[in-house]
Structures are given as structure tokens and as C-alpha cells.
Short mmCIF file of C-alpha atoms in Angstrom, two decimals:
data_model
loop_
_atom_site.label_atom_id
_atom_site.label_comp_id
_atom_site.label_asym_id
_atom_site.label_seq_id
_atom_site.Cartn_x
_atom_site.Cartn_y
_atom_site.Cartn_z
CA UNK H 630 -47.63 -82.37 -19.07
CA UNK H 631 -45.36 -83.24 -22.02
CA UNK H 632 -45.44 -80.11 -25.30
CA UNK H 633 -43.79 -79.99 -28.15
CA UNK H 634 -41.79 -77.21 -29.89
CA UNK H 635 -43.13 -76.66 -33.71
CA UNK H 636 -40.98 -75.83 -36.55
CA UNK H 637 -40.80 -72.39 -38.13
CA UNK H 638 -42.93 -73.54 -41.21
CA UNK H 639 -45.50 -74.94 -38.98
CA UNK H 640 -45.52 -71.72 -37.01
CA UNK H 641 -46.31 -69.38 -40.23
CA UNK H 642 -48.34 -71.67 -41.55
CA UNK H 643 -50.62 -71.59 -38.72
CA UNK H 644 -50.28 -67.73 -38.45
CA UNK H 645 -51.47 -67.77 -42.34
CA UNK H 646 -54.53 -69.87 -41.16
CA UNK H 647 -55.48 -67.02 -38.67
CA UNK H 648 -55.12 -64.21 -40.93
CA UNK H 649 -57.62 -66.28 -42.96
CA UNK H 650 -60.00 -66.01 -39.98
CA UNK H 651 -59.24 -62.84 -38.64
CA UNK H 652 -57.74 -59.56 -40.33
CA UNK H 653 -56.77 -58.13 -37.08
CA UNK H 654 -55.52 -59.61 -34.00
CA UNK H 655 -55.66 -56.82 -31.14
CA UNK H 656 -52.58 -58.53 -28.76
CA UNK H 657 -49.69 -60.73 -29.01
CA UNK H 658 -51.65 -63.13 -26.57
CA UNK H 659 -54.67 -63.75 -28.38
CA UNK H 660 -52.20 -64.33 -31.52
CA UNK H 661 -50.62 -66.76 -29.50
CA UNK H 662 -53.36 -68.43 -28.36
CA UNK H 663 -55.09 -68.44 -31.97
CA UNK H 664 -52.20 -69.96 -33.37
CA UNK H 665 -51.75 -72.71 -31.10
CA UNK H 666 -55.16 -73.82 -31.31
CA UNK H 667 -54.58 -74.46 -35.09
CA UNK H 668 -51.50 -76.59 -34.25
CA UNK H 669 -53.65 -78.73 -31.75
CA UNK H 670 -53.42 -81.83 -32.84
CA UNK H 671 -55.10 -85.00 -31.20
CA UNK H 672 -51.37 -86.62 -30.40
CA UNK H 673 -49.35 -83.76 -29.95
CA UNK H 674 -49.69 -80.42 -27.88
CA UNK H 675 -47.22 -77.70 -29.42
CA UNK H 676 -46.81 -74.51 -27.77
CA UNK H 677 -45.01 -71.62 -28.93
CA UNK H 678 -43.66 -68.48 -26.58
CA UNK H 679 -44.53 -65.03 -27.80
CA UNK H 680 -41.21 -63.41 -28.09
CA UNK H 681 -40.40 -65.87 -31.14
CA UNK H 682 -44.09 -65.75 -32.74
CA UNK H 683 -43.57 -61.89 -32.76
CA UNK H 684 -40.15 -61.49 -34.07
CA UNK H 685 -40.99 -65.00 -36.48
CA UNK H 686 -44.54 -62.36 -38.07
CA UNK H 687 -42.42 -59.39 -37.94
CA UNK H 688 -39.47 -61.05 -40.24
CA UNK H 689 -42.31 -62.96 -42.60
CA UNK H 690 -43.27 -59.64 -43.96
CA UNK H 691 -47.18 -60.62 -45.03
CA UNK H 692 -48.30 -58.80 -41.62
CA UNK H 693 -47.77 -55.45 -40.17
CA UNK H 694 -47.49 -54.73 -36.58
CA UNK H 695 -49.06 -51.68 -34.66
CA UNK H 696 -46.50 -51.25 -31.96
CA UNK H 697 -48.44 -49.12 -28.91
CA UNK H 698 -45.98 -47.36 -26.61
CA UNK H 699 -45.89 -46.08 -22.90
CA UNK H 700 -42.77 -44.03 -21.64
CA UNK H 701 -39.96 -45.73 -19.59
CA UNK H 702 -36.25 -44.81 -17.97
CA UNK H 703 -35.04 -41.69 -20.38
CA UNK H 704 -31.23 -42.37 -18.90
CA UNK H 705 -31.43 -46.41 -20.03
CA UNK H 706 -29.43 -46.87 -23.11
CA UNK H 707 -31.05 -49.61 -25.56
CA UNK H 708 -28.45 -51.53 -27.42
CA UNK H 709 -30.95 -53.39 -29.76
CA UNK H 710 -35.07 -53.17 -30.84
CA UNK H 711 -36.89 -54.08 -27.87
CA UNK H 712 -39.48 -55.58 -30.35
CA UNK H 713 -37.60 -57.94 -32.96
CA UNK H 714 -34.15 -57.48 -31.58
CA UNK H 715 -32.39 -55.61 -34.69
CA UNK H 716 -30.21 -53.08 -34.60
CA UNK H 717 -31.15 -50.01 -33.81
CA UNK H 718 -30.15 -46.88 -36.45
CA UNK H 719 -29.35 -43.43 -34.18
CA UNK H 720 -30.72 -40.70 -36.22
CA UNK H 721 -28.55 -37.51 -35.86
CA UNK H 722 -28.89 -34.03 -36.43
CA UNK H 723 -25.80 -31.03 -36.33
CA UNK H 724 -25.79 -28.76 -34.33
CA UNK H 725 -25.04 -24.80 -35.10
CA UNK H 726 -21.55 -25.44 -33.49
CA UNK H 727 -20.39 -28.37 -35.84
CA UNK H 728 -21.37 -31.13 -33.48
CA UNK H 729 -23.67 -34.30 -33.54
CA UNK H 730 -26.74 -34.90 -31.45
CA UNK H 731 -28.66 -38.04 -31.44
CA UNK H 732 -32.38 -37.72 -31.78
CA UNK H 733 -33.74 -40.80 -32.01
CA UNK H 734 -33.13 -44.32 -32.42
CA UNK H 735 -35.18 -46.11 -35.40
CA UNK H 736 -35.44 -50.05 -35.99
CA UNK H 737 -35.47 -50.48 -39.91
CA UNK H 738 -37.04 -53.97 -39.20
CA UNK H 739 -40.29 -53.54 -37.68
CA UNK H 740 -40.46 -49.50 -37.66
CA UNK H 741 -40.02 -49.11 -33.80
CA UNK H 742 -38.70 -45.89 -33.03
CA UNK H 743 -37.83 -43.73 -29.62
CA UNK H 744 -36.82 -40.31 -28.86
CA UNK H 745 -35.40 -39.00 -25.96
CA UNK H 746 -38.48 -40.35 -23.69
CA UNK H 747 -37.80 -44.32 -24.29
CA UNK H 748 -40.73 -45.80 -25.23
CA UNK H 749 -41.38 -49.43 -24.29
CA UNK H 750 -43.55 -51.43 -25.98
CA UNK H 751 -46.62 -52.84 -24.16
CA UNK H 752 -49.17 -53.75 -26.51
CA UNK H 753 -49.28 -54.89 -30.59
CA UNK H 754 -51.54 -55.20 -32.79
CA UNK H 755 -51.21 -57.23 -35.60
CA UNK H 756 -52.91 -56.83 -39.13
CA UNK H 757 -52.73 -58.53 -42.20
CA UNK H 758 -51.38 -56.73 -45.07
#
């Protein structure tokens, strides 16, 4: 079965055409499948992963994104936002004998954050703004 891979603009412009329909969208699947079904057309089939929808809502700006947590690995190290891939700011407090501690790690992207517990994203919401 042949697909093709739709532009950016064609992307958002179906995610606008959702948000028309629906105000909330309660997974990145449904999102997914919502948004395809408005780039059905009768020659082409376009599909579109759900890594790059995310991150392509996330960086548009005209939705917000409920990010719902469980805990993972406390000794794994994350490097970048499990969510949109940013960078991840360490948020650090002194301590009374001059040093630094890290408390948590923040995105400043899509406002994912994680403490000492790592917290691993496993559902999102997504609602118009």
C-alpha cells in the first residue's frame, strides 16, 4: 500500500480543521487519527507519525498540551525533553555549604518538567488555546 508524506503546512492546517471540530483531543492517537482523516483525499493517502505531529502542535503555539506523567529509572540521565526534544534547563539550588544541587530539569518549550523521580510521559492531552 503506497502513502504519502504531507508537508508541514498541510499538517497544521489539518490540525486547525480539528480544533474547529473538537476543543479537546484526549490522546496523541486520536489526534493522529483525526488529522489524517482530514488529509484523506480520494488520490492520495498521507499519513503522518506521532512523534512529528506532537513536536509540529507543540512548536505552532495555538494549542497547549497536558503532558500526564508516570515515574521511570531515577539513575537515567535525560540529555533532551522527552516530549519535543529541546533542551532541557537544570534548575539549581545552593546548598548551606556553598555548593550546587540540581533539582529539577524544566523544558522551556512545552513546560515538561522532572524532579528527582523521572517522569516519562505516557499520555497528552491536547487543547486549543
Amino acid at each position: 500500500m503506497v502513502y504519502h508524506i504531507p508537508s508541514d503546512d498541510d499538517i497544521l492546517g489539518a490540525v486547525e480543521k480539528v480544533f474547529q471540530k473538537y476543543h479537546t483531543v484526549t490522546s496523541q492517537h486520536k489526534l493522529k487519527k483525526f488529522v489524517e482523516k482530514e488529509l484523506q483525499t480520494k488520490k492520495k493517502q498521507f499519513h503522518v507519525s506521532e512523534p512529528r505531529l506532537r513536536t509540529l502542535v507543540l512548536n505552532n503555539g495555538r494549542v497547549h498540551v497536558e503532558i500526564h506523567t508516570r515515574e521511570g529509572d531515577p539513575d537515567k540521565i535525560l540529555h533532551k525533553c522527552p516530549v519535543c526534544g529541546g533542551s532541557l534547563q537544570r534548575v539549581k539550588n545552593q546548598t548551606i555549604y556553598g555548593g550546587e544541587v540540581t533539582l529539577e530539569f524544566r523544558c522551556d518549550v512545552c513546560g515538561y518538567w522532572t524532579g528527582k523521580k523521572k517522569k516519562i510521559p505516557i499520555l497528552y492531552v491536547f487543547h486549543l488555546k
